């Protein structure tokens, strides 16, 4: 029988004003660290399969997305085939006029595999990738000639997350229903990497948070995660999420391998 939910520990920031930062990992190199004060909470993470989620309402959704890519570690196949698939998918789901892909991040769930395939590790702290400040700054940094014109209209950042090697058996993604999150739950913290200082959001624990995951995601499925939306009309703007150690995973389960593709979405 398929589980209706699992109980797993998730890592919240301890308090507003608590010391915390995120030091990004390097593909195949040092793992990410997030020094600071945290609150580890056992939360119920419900099976989201069969439910009708929307990135404009809950902030995330599961979609069918078969791919013609035969090897997701081949950068040429990613640029020649996968990017067109992702753009078509996001336009179909959101009605966007244009999609600009600016990042692909591969992740692997064991240190040995991560080093072998030069991936990063699953993100194990509750976070959202952007704040109001850092989303706009990222647009200005990456598309300086277009940014000011684009900022006159609605734009969003959407991540497309999928397995790149079989079924996801370990460290699946948990997504928090954005309708259960209030703005005071979100805390801006520094994101430090080799080339820049950014800003992401951590989350304070709120017992009203409703968490979901999609067990056993296949390679022909993808999760869409809205990490920023400039619109302030009541739709989801930020989506907190985290990988988690699934207590129902078999001891010999294959380590998760995934790719997330970050996209500017213009309307």
Short mmCIF file of N, CA and C in Angstrom, two decimals, residues 47-197:
data_model
loop_
_atom_site.label_atom_id
_atom_site.label_comp_id
_atom_site.label_asym_id
_atom_site.label_seq_id
_atom_site.Cartn_x
_atom_site.Cartn_y
_atom_site.Cartn_z
N UNK A 47 1.81 12.61 1.03
CA UNK A 47 1.92 12.18 -0.37
C UNK A 47 1.06 13.10 -1.22
N UNK A 48 1.70 13.82 -2.14
CA UNK A 48 0.96 14.77 -2.96
C UNK A 48 0.42 14.21 -4.25
N UNK A 49 0.69 12.95 -4.52
CA UNK A 49 0.20 12.38 -5.78
C UNK A 49 -1.33 12.33 -5.79
N UNK A 50 -1.88 12.66 -6.94
CA UNK A 50 -3.33 12.66 -7.08
C UNK A 50 -3.98 13.96 -6.69
N UNK A 51 -3.20 14.92 -6.20
CA UNK A 51 -3.76 16.22 -5.82
C UNK A 51 -3.46 17.24 -6.92
N UNK A 52 -4.29 18.25 -6.99
CA UNK A 52 -4.22 19.23 -8.07
C UNK A 52 -3.50 20.49 -7.61
N UNK A 53 -2.17 20.42 -7.61
CA UNK A 53 -1.37 21.57 -7.21
C UNK A 53 -1.12 22.50 -8.39
N UNK A 54 -0.89 23.77 -8.08
CA UNK A 54 -0.60 24.78 -9.11
C UNK A 54 0.53 25.68 -8.61
N UNK A 55 1.47 26.00 -9.52
CA UNK A 55 2.56 26.88 -9.08
C UNK A 55 2.05 28.28 -8.75
N UNK A 56 0.89 28.68 -9.25
CA UNK A 56 0.36 30.00 -8.89
C UNK A 56 -0.42 29.98 -7.58
N UNK A 57 -0.77 28.80 -7.10
CA UNK A 57 -1.52 28.71 -5.84
C UNK A 57 -0.62 28.16 -4.72
N UNK A 58 -0.23 26.89 -4.82
CA UNK A 58 0.64 26.30 -3.80
C UNK A 58 2.11 26.62 -4.03
N UNK A 59 2.48 26.99 -5.26
CA UNK A 59 3.86 27.33 -5.57
C UNK A 59 4.64 26.20 -6.23
N UNK A 60 4.02 25.03 -6.37
CA UNK A 60 4.70 23.89 -6.98
C UNK A 60 3.66 22.99 -7.62
N UNK A 61 4.10 22.15 -8.55
CA UNK A 61 3.22 21.15 -9.11
C UNK A 61 4.03 20.08 -9.82
N UNK A 62 3.45 18.89 -9.91
CA UNK A 62 4.07 17.77 -10.61
C UNK A 62 3.47 17.69 -12.00
N UNK A 63 4.34 17.50 -13.01
CA UNK A 63 3.88 17.41 -14.38
C UNK A 63 4.53 16.22 -15.06
N UNK A 64 3.85 15.70 -16.07
CA UNK A 64 4.46 14.69 -16.93
C UNK A 64 5.39 15.41 -17.89
N UNK A 65 6.65 14.94 -17.98
CA UNK A 65 7.59 15.58 -18.90
C UNK A 65 8.62 14.57 -19.40
N UNK A 66 8.22 13.71 -20.33
CA UNK A 66 9.22 12.84 -20.96
C UNK A 66 10.27 13.69 -21.66
N UNK A 67 11.48 13.17 -21.71
CA UNK A 67 12.57 13.91 -22.37
C UNK A 67 13.26 13.01 -23.38
N UNK A 68 13.74 13.64 -24.44
CA UNK A 68 14.52 12.93 -25.45
C UNK A 68 15.99 12.85 -25.08
N UNK A 69 16.38 13.42 -23.93
CA UNK A 69 17.78 13.39 -23.51
C UNK A 69 18.14 11.99 -23.02
N UNK A 70 19.21 11.43 -23.56
CA UNK A 70 19.63 10.08 -23.16
C UNK A 70 20.65 10.09 -22.02
N UNK A 71 21.32 11.21 -21.82
CA UNK A 71 22.36 11.31 -20.80
C UNK A 71 22.35 12.74 -20.25
N UNK A 72 21.83 12.90 -19.03
CA UNK A 72 21.71 14.23 -18.44
C UNK A 72 23.04 14.76 -17.91
N UNK A 73 24.11 13.98 -18.03
CA UNK A 73 25.44 14.48 -17.69
C UNK A 73 26.17 15.02 -18.92
N UNK A 74 25.52 14.97 -20.06
CA UNK A 74 26.10 15.48 -21.30
C UNK A 74 25.61 16.91 -21.52
N UNK A 75 26.50 17.87 -21.34
CA UNK A 75 26.12 19.28 -21.44
C UNK A 75 25.60 19.65 -22.83
N UNK A 76 26.12 19.00 -23.85
CA UNK A 76 25.67 19.30 -25.21
C UNK A 76 24.22 18.87 -25.40
N UNK A 77 23.85 17.71 -24.87
CA UNK A 77 22.46 17.27 -24.96
C UNK A 77 21.54 18.19 -24.16
N UNK A 78 22.04 18.68 -23.04
CA UNK A 78 21.24 19.61 -22.23
C UNK A 78 20.94 20.87 -23.04
N UNK A 79 21.97 21.43 -23.67
CA UNK A 79 21.78 22.68 -24.41
C UNK A 79 21.01 22.47 -25.71
N UNK A 80 21.26 21.35 -26.38
CA UNK A 80 20.65 21.13 -27.69
C UNK A 80 19.22 20.59 -27.61
N UNK A 81 18.91 19.82 -26.57
CA UNK A 81 17.60 19.16 -26.50
C UNK A 81 16.80 19.60 -25.29
N UNK A 82 17.41 19.50 -24.11
CA UNK A 82 16.62 19.68 -22.88
C UNK A 82 16.14 21.11 -22.69
N UNK A 83 16.94 22.08 -23.03
CA UNK A 83 16.53 23.46 -22.81
C UNK A 83 15.27 23.80 -23.61
N UNK A 84 15.16 23.31 -24.82
CA UNK A 84 13.95 23.55 -25.62
C UNK A 84 12.75 22.86 -24.97
N UNK A 85 12.95 21.67 -24.42
CA UNK A 85 11.85 20.96 -23.74
C UNK A 85 11.37 21.75 -22.53
N UNK A 86 12.32 22.27 -21.75
CA UNK A 86 11.96 23.02 -20.55
C UNK A 86 11.22 24.31 -20.91
N UNK A 87 11.70 25.02 -21.91
CA UNK A 87 11.04 26.26 -22.31
C UNK A 87 9.61 25.99 -22.76
N UNK A 88 9.41 24.95 -23.55
CA UNK A 88 8.06 24.62 -24.02
C UNK A 88 7.16 24.24 -22.86
N UNK A 89 7.70 23.49 -21.90
CA UNK A 89 6.92 23.08 -20.73
C UNK A 89 6.46 24.29 -19.92
N UNK A 90 7.39 25.19 -19.62
CA UNK A 90 7.04 26.35 -18.78
C UNK A 90 6.06 27.27 -19.49
N UNK A 91 6.26 27.48 -20.77
CA UNK A 91 5.30 28.30 -21.51
C UNK A 91 3.91 27.68 -21.48
N UNK A 92 3.84 26.36 -21.62
CA UNK A 92 2.55 25.67 -21.62
C UNK A 92 1.85 25.79 -20.27
N UNK A 93 2.60 25.65 -19.19
CA UNK A 93 2.01 25.67 -17.85
C UNK A 93 1.65 27.08 -17.41
N UNK A 94 2.50 28.06 -17.73
CA UNK A 94 2.34 29.41 -17.18
C UNK A 94 1.72 30.41 -18.14
N UNK A 95 1.76 30.13 -19.44
CA UNK A 95 1.32 31.12 -20.42
C UNK A 95 2.33 32.22 -20.65
N UNK A 96 3.58 31.99 -20.27
CA UNK A 96 4.62 33.00 -20.41
C UNK A 96 4.90 33.32 -21.87
N UNK A 97 5.36 34.55 -22.11
CA UNK A 97 5.77 34.96 -23.45
C UNK A 97 7.17 34.45 -23.80
N UNK A 98 8.04 34.43 -22.79
CA UNK A 98 9.43 34.05 -23.04
C UNK A 98 10.01 33.41 -21.79
N UNK A 99 10.90 32.45 -22.01
CA UNK A 99 11.61 31.76 -20.92
C UNK A 99 13.10 31.83 -21.21
N UNK A 100 13.88 32.24 -20.21
CA UNK A 100 15.33 32.31 -20.36
C UNK A 100 15.96 31.42 -19.28
N UNK A 101 16.63 30.37 -19.71
CA UNK A 101 17.29 29.44 -18.78
C UNK A 101 18.66 29.99 -18.41
N UNK A 102 18.94 30.02 -17.09
CA UNK A 102 20.24 30.59 -16.69
C UNK A 102 21.07 29.68 -15.81
N UNK A 103 20.57 28.48 -15.47
CA UNK A 103 21.38 27.62 -14.61
C UNK A 103 20.85 26.19 -14.66
N UNK A 104 21.78 25.23 -14.64
CA UNK A 104 21.47 23.81 -14.43
C UNK A 104 22.31 23.33 -13.25
N UNK A 105 21.70 22.70 -12.27
CA UNK A 105 22.43 22.17 -11.13
C UNK A 105 22.13 20.68 -10.98
N UNK A 106 23.14 19.86 -11.09
CA UNK A 106 22.99 18.43 -10.87
C UNK A 106 23.33 18.11 -9.42
N UNK A 107 22.60 17.14 -8.86
CA UNK A 107 22.83 16.76 -7.46
C UNK A 107 22.86 15.24 -7.34
N UNK A 108 23.64 14.76 -6.39
CA UNK A 108 23.72 13.33 -6.10
C UNK A 108 23.73 13.14 -4.59
N UNK A 109 23.12 12.05 -4.12
CA UNK A 109 22.81 11.92 -2.70
C UNK A 109 23.87 11.23 -1.86
N UNK A 110 25.02 10.84 -2.44
CA UNK A 110 26.12 10.33 -1.64
C UNK A 110 27.39 11.10 -2.01
N UNK A 111 28.29 11.22 -1.05
CA UNK A 111 29.52 11.96 -1.31
C UNK A 111 30.35 11.30 -2.42
N UNK A 112 30.43 9.98 -2.39
CA UNK A 112 31.26 9.30 -3.38
C UNK A 112 30.70 9.51 -4.79
N UNK A 113 29.40 9.41 -4.94
CA UNK A 113 28.79 9.62 -6.25
C UNK A 113 28.89 11.09 -6.67
N UNK A 114 28.66 11.98 -5.71
CA UNK A 114 28.75 13.41 -6.02
C UNK A 114 30.13 13.78 -6.56
N UNK A 115 31.16 13.22 -5.96
CA UNK A 115 32.52 13.50 -6.42
C UNK A 115 32.79 12.84 -7.76
N UNK A 116 32.25 11.63 -7.96
CA UNK A 116 32.51 10.90 -9.20
C UNK A 116 31.87 11.58 -10.40
N UNK A 117 30.65 12.08 -10.22
CA UNK A 117 29.93 12.69 -11.35
C UNK A 117 29.98 14.21 -11.32
N UNK A 118 30.72 14.76 -10.35
CA UNK A 118 30.92 16.21 -10.22
C UNK A 118 29.58 16.95 -10.07
N UNK A 119 28.82 16.48 -9.09
CA UNK A 119 27.54 17.09 -8.76
C UNK A 119 27.60 17.74 -7.39
N UNK A 120 26.54 18.45 -7.06
CA UNK A 120 26.37 18.99 -5.72
C UNK A 120 25.47 18.06 -4.93
N UNK A 121 25.38 18.29 -3.62
CA UNK A 121 24.58 17.43 -2.75
C UNK A 121 23.15 17.95 -2.65
N UNK A 122 22.19 17.11 -2.22
CA UNK A 122 20.83 17.61 -1.98
C UNK A 122 20.84 18.74 -0.95
N UNK A 123 19.98 19.72 -1.17
CA UNK A 123 19.88 20.87 -0.25
C UNK A 123 19.07 20.46 0.97
N UNK A 124 19.69 20.45 2.13
CA UNK A 124 19.08 19.83 3.31
C UNK A 124 18.57 20.83 4.34
N UNK A 125 18.48 22.09 4.00
CA UNK A 125 17.91 23.09 4.90
C UNK A 125 16.71 23.72 4.19
N UNK A 126 15.64 23.97 4.93
CA UNK A 126 14.47 24.60 4.33
C UNK A 126 14.86 25.97 3.80
N UNK A 127 14.53 26.20 2.53
CA UNK A 127 14.94 27.46 1.91
C UNK A 127 14.04 27.77 0.72
N UNK A 128 14.11 29.00 0.28
CA UNK A 128 13.63 29.41 -1.03
C UNK A 128 14.79 30.14 -1.70
N UNK A 129 14.94 29.98 -3.01
CA UNK A 129 16.17 30.39 -3.68
C UNK A 129 16.37 31.90 -3.77
N UNK A 130 15.29 32.68 -3.71
CA UNK A 130 15.43 34.13 -3.95
C UNK A 130 14.56 34.93 -2.99
N UNK A 131 14.99 36.18 -2.80
CA UNK A 131 14.20 37.19 -2.11
C UNK A 131 13.79 38.24 -3.15
N UNK A 132 13.00 39.20 -2.75
CA UNK A 132 12.69 40.31 -3.67
C UNK A 132 13.96 40.96 -4.18
N UNK A 133 14.91 41.18 -3.28
CA UNK A 133 16.16 41.83 -3.66
C UNK A 133 16.98 40.96 -4.60
N UNK A 134 17.21 39.69 -4.22
CA UNK A 134 18.16 38.88 -4.99
C UNK A 134 17.60 38.43 -6.33
N UNK A 135 16.28 38.29 -6.45
CA UNK A 135 15.69 37.93 -7.74
C UNK A 135 15.92 39.04 -8.75
N UNK A 136 15.66 40.27 -8.33
CA UNK A 136 15.87 41.41 -9.23
C UNK A 136 17.35 41.59 -9.54
N UNK A 137 18.20 41.41 -8.54
CA UNK A 137 19.64 41.54 -8.77
C UNK A 137 20.14 40.47 -9.73
N UNK A 138 19.60 39.25 -9.61
CA UNK A 138 20.02 38.18 -10.52
C UNK A 138 19.64 38.52 -11.96
N UNK A 139 18.47 39.07 -12.14
CA UNK A 139 18.04 39.49 -13.47
C UNK A 139 18.97 40.57 -14.02
N UNK A 140 19.30 41.54 -13.19
CA UNK A 140 20.19 42.61 -13.63
C UNK A 140 21.60 42.10 -13.93
N UNK A 141 22.06 41.13 -13.15
CA UNK A 141 23.40 40.59 -13.37
C UNK A 141 23.49 39.80 -14.67
N UNK A 142 22.46 39.00 -14.94
CA UNK A 142 22.54 38.06 -16.06
C UNK A 142 22.01 38.62 -17.37
N UNK A 143 21.06 39.55 -17.30
CA UNK A 143 20.50 40.16 -18.51
C UNK A 143 20.53 41.68 -18.37
N UNK A 144 21.71 42.26 -18.26
CA UNK A 144 21.80 43.70 -17.98
C UNK A 144 21.16 44.58 -19.04
N UNK A 145 21.19 44.15 -20.28
CA UNK A 145 20.63 44.97 -21.35
C UNK A 145 19.10 44.91 -21.40
N UNK A 146 18.52 43.89 -20.79
CA UNK A 146 17.07 43.72 -20.82
C UNK A 146 16.39 44.04 -19.49
N UNK A 147 17.16 44.03 -18.42
CA UNK A 147 16.58 44.00 -17.08
C UNK A 147 15.58 45.12 -16.82
N UNK A 148 15.94 46.35 -17.10
CA UNK A 148 15.06 47.46 -16.74
C UNK A 148 13.74 47.39 -17.49
N UNK A 149 13.78 46.99 -18.76
CA UNK A 149 12.53 46.81 -19.50
C UNK A 149 11.72 45.66 -18.94
N UNK A 150 12.38 44.58 -18.61
CA UNK A 150 11.68 43.41 -18.07
C UNK A 150 11.03 43.73 -16.72
N UNK A 151 11.67 44.59 -15.95
CA UNK A 151 11.13 44.92 -14.62
C UNK A 151 9.86 45.76 -14.69
N UNK A 152 9.52 46.25 -15.86
CA UNK A 152 8.29 47.02 -16.01
C UNK A 152 7.07 46.11 -16.07
N UNK A 153 7.31 44.82 -16.29
CA UNK A 153 6.22 43.85 -16.36
C UNK A 153 6.47 42.73 -15.35
N UNK A 154 5.51 41.85 -15.22
CA UNK A 154 5.64 40.71 -14.32
C UNK A 154 6.73 39.78 -14.83
N UNK A 155 7.57 39.30 -13.89
CA UNK A 155 8.48 38.21 -14.21
C UNK A 155 8.58 37.28 -13.01
N UNK A 156 8.94 36.04 -13.30
CA UNK A 156 9.04 35.04 -12.25
C UNK A 156 10.32 34.23 -12.46
N UNK A 157 10.69 33.46 -11.45
CA UNK A 157 11.76 32.47 -11.56
C UNK A 157 11.16 31.12 -11.19
N UNK A 158 11.29 30.17 -12.09
CA UNK A 158 10.74 28.84 -11.89
C UNK A 158 11.86 27.82 -12.04
N UNK A 159 11.92 26.85 -11.12
CA UNK A 159 12.86 25.75 -11.20
C UNK A 159 12.13 24.52 -11.73
N UNK A 160 12.78 23.79 -12.61
CA UNK A 160 12.27 22.50 -13.09
C UNK A 160 13.19 21.42 -12.53
N UNK A 161 12.63 20.53 -11.70
CA UNK A 161 13.41 19.54 -10.95
C UNK A 161 13.01 18.14 -11.40
N UNK A 162 13.98 17.28 -11.67
CA UNK A 162 13.65 15.93 -12.13
C UNK A 162 14.77 14.95 -11.79
N UNK A 163 14.42 13.68 -11.78
CA UNK A 163 15.41 12.61 -11.67
C UNK A 163 16.15 12.48 -12.99
N UNK A 164 17.45 12.18 -12.89
CA UNK A 164 18.22 11.94 -14.11
C UNK A 164 18.82 10.53 -14.13
N UNK A 165 18.41 9.70 -13.16
CA UNK A 165 18.90 8.32 -13.14
C UNK A 165 17.91 7.45 -12.37
N UNK A 166 16.94 6.93 -13.07
CA UNK A 166 15.99 6.02 -12.44
C UNK A 166 15.01 6.72 -11.52
N UNK A 167 14.34 5.91 -10.71
CA UNK A 167 13.34 6.40 -9.77
C UNK A 167 14.01 7.05 -8.56
N UNK A 168 13.43 8.13 -8.07
CA UNK A 168 13.95 8.77 -6.85
C UNK A 168 13.58 7.90 -5.65
N UNK A 169 14.59 7.31 -5.02
CA UNK A 169 14.37 6.43 -3.87
C UNK A 169 14.85 7.06 -2.56
N UNK A 170 15.80 7.97 -2.63
CA UNK A 170 16.34 8.59 -1.42
C UNK A 170 16.34 10.11 -1.57
N UNK A 171 16.26 10.79 -0.46
CA UNK A 171 16.32 12.25 -0.40
C UNK A 171 15.43 12.93 -1.44
N UNK A 172 14.12 12.61 -1.41
CA UNK A 172 13.20 13.32 -2.29
C UNK A 172 13.03 14.77 -1.84
N UNK A 173 12.36 15.55 -2.66
CA UNK A 173 12.09 16.95 -2.33
C UNK A 173 10.77 17.07 -1.59
N UNK A 174 10.76 17.89 -0.55
CA UNK A 174 9.53 18.26 0.16
C UNK A 174 9.20 19.71 -0.19
N UNK A 175 7.93 19.97 -0.45
CA UNK A 175 7.47 21.30 -0.85
C UNK A 175 6.42 21.77 0.15
N UNK A 176 6.52 23.01 0.56
CA UNK A 176 5.54 23.56 1.49
C UNK A 176 4.49 24.35 0.72
N UNK A 177 3.23 24.03 0.95
CA UNK A 177 2.11 24.73 0.33
C UNK A 177 2.20 26.21 0.68
N UNK A 178 2.37 27.05 -0.34
CA UNK A 178 2.57 28.48 -0.09
C UNK A 178 1.36 29.14 0.55
N UNK A 179 0.18 28.55 0.41
CA UNK A 179 -0.99 29.13 1.08
C UNK A 179 -0.94 28.92 2.59
N UNK A 180 -0.04 28.06 3.06
CA UNK A 180 0.10 27.83 4.51
C UNK A 180 1.26 28.62 5.10
N UNK A 181 1.92 29.44 4.28
CA UNK A 181 3.08 30.22 4.70
C UNK A 181 2.71 31.70 4.71
N UNK A 182 3.04 32.38 5.79
CA UNK A 182 2.84 33.83 5.85
C UNK A 182 4.20 34.50 5.70
N UNK A 183 4.18 35.75 5.27
CA UNK A 183 5.44 36.43 4.94
C UNK A 183 6.38 36.51 6.13
N UNK A 184 5.82 36.57 7.35
CA UNK A 184 6.66 36.64 8.54
C UNK A 184 7.38 35.34 8.84
N UNK A 185 7.03 34.25 8.15
CA UNK A 185 7.75 32.98 8.30
C UNK A 185 9.09 32.99 7.58
N UNK A 186 9.30 33.93 6.67
CA UNK A 186 10.47 33.93 5.80
C UNK A 186 11.53 34.90 6.30
N UNK A 187 12.78 34.44 6.28
CA UNK A 187 13.90 35.23 6.79
C UNK A 187 14.98 35.30 5.71
N UNK A 188 15.40 36.48 5.32
CA UNK A 188 16.46 36.64 4.33
C UNK A 188 17.81 36.38 4.97
N UNK A 189 18.64 35.55 4.31
CA UNK A 189 19.99 35.26 4.79
C UNK A 189 20.96 35.34 3.62
N UNK A 190 22.23 35.56 3.91
CA UNK A 190 23.25 35.65 2.88
C UNK A 190 23.52 34.28 2.26
N UNK A 191 23.72 34.29 0.94
CA UNK A 191 24.18 33.11 0.22
C UNK A 191 25.56 33.42 -0.33
N UNK A 192 26.56 32.69 0.14
CA UNK A 192 27.94 32.96 -0.23
C UNK A 192 28.43 31.89 -1.21
N UNK A 193 29.02 32.34 -2.31
CA UNK A 193 29.65 31.42 -3.25
C UNK A 193 30.96 32.03 -3.72
N UNK A 194 31.70 31.29 -4.54
CA UNK A 194 33.02 31.76 -4.96
C UNK A 194 32.96 33.06 -5.74
N UNK A 195 31.88 33.27 -6.51
CA UNK A 195 31.85 34.40 -7.43
C UNK A 195 30.93 35.54 -7.02
N UNK A 196 30.12 35.34 -5.99
CA UNK A 196 29.19 36.42 -5.63
C UNK A 196 28.59 36.19 -4.26
N UNK A 197 28.00 37.25 -3.73
CA UNK A 197 27.22 37.18 -2.49
C UNK A 197 25.77 37.43 -2.87
#
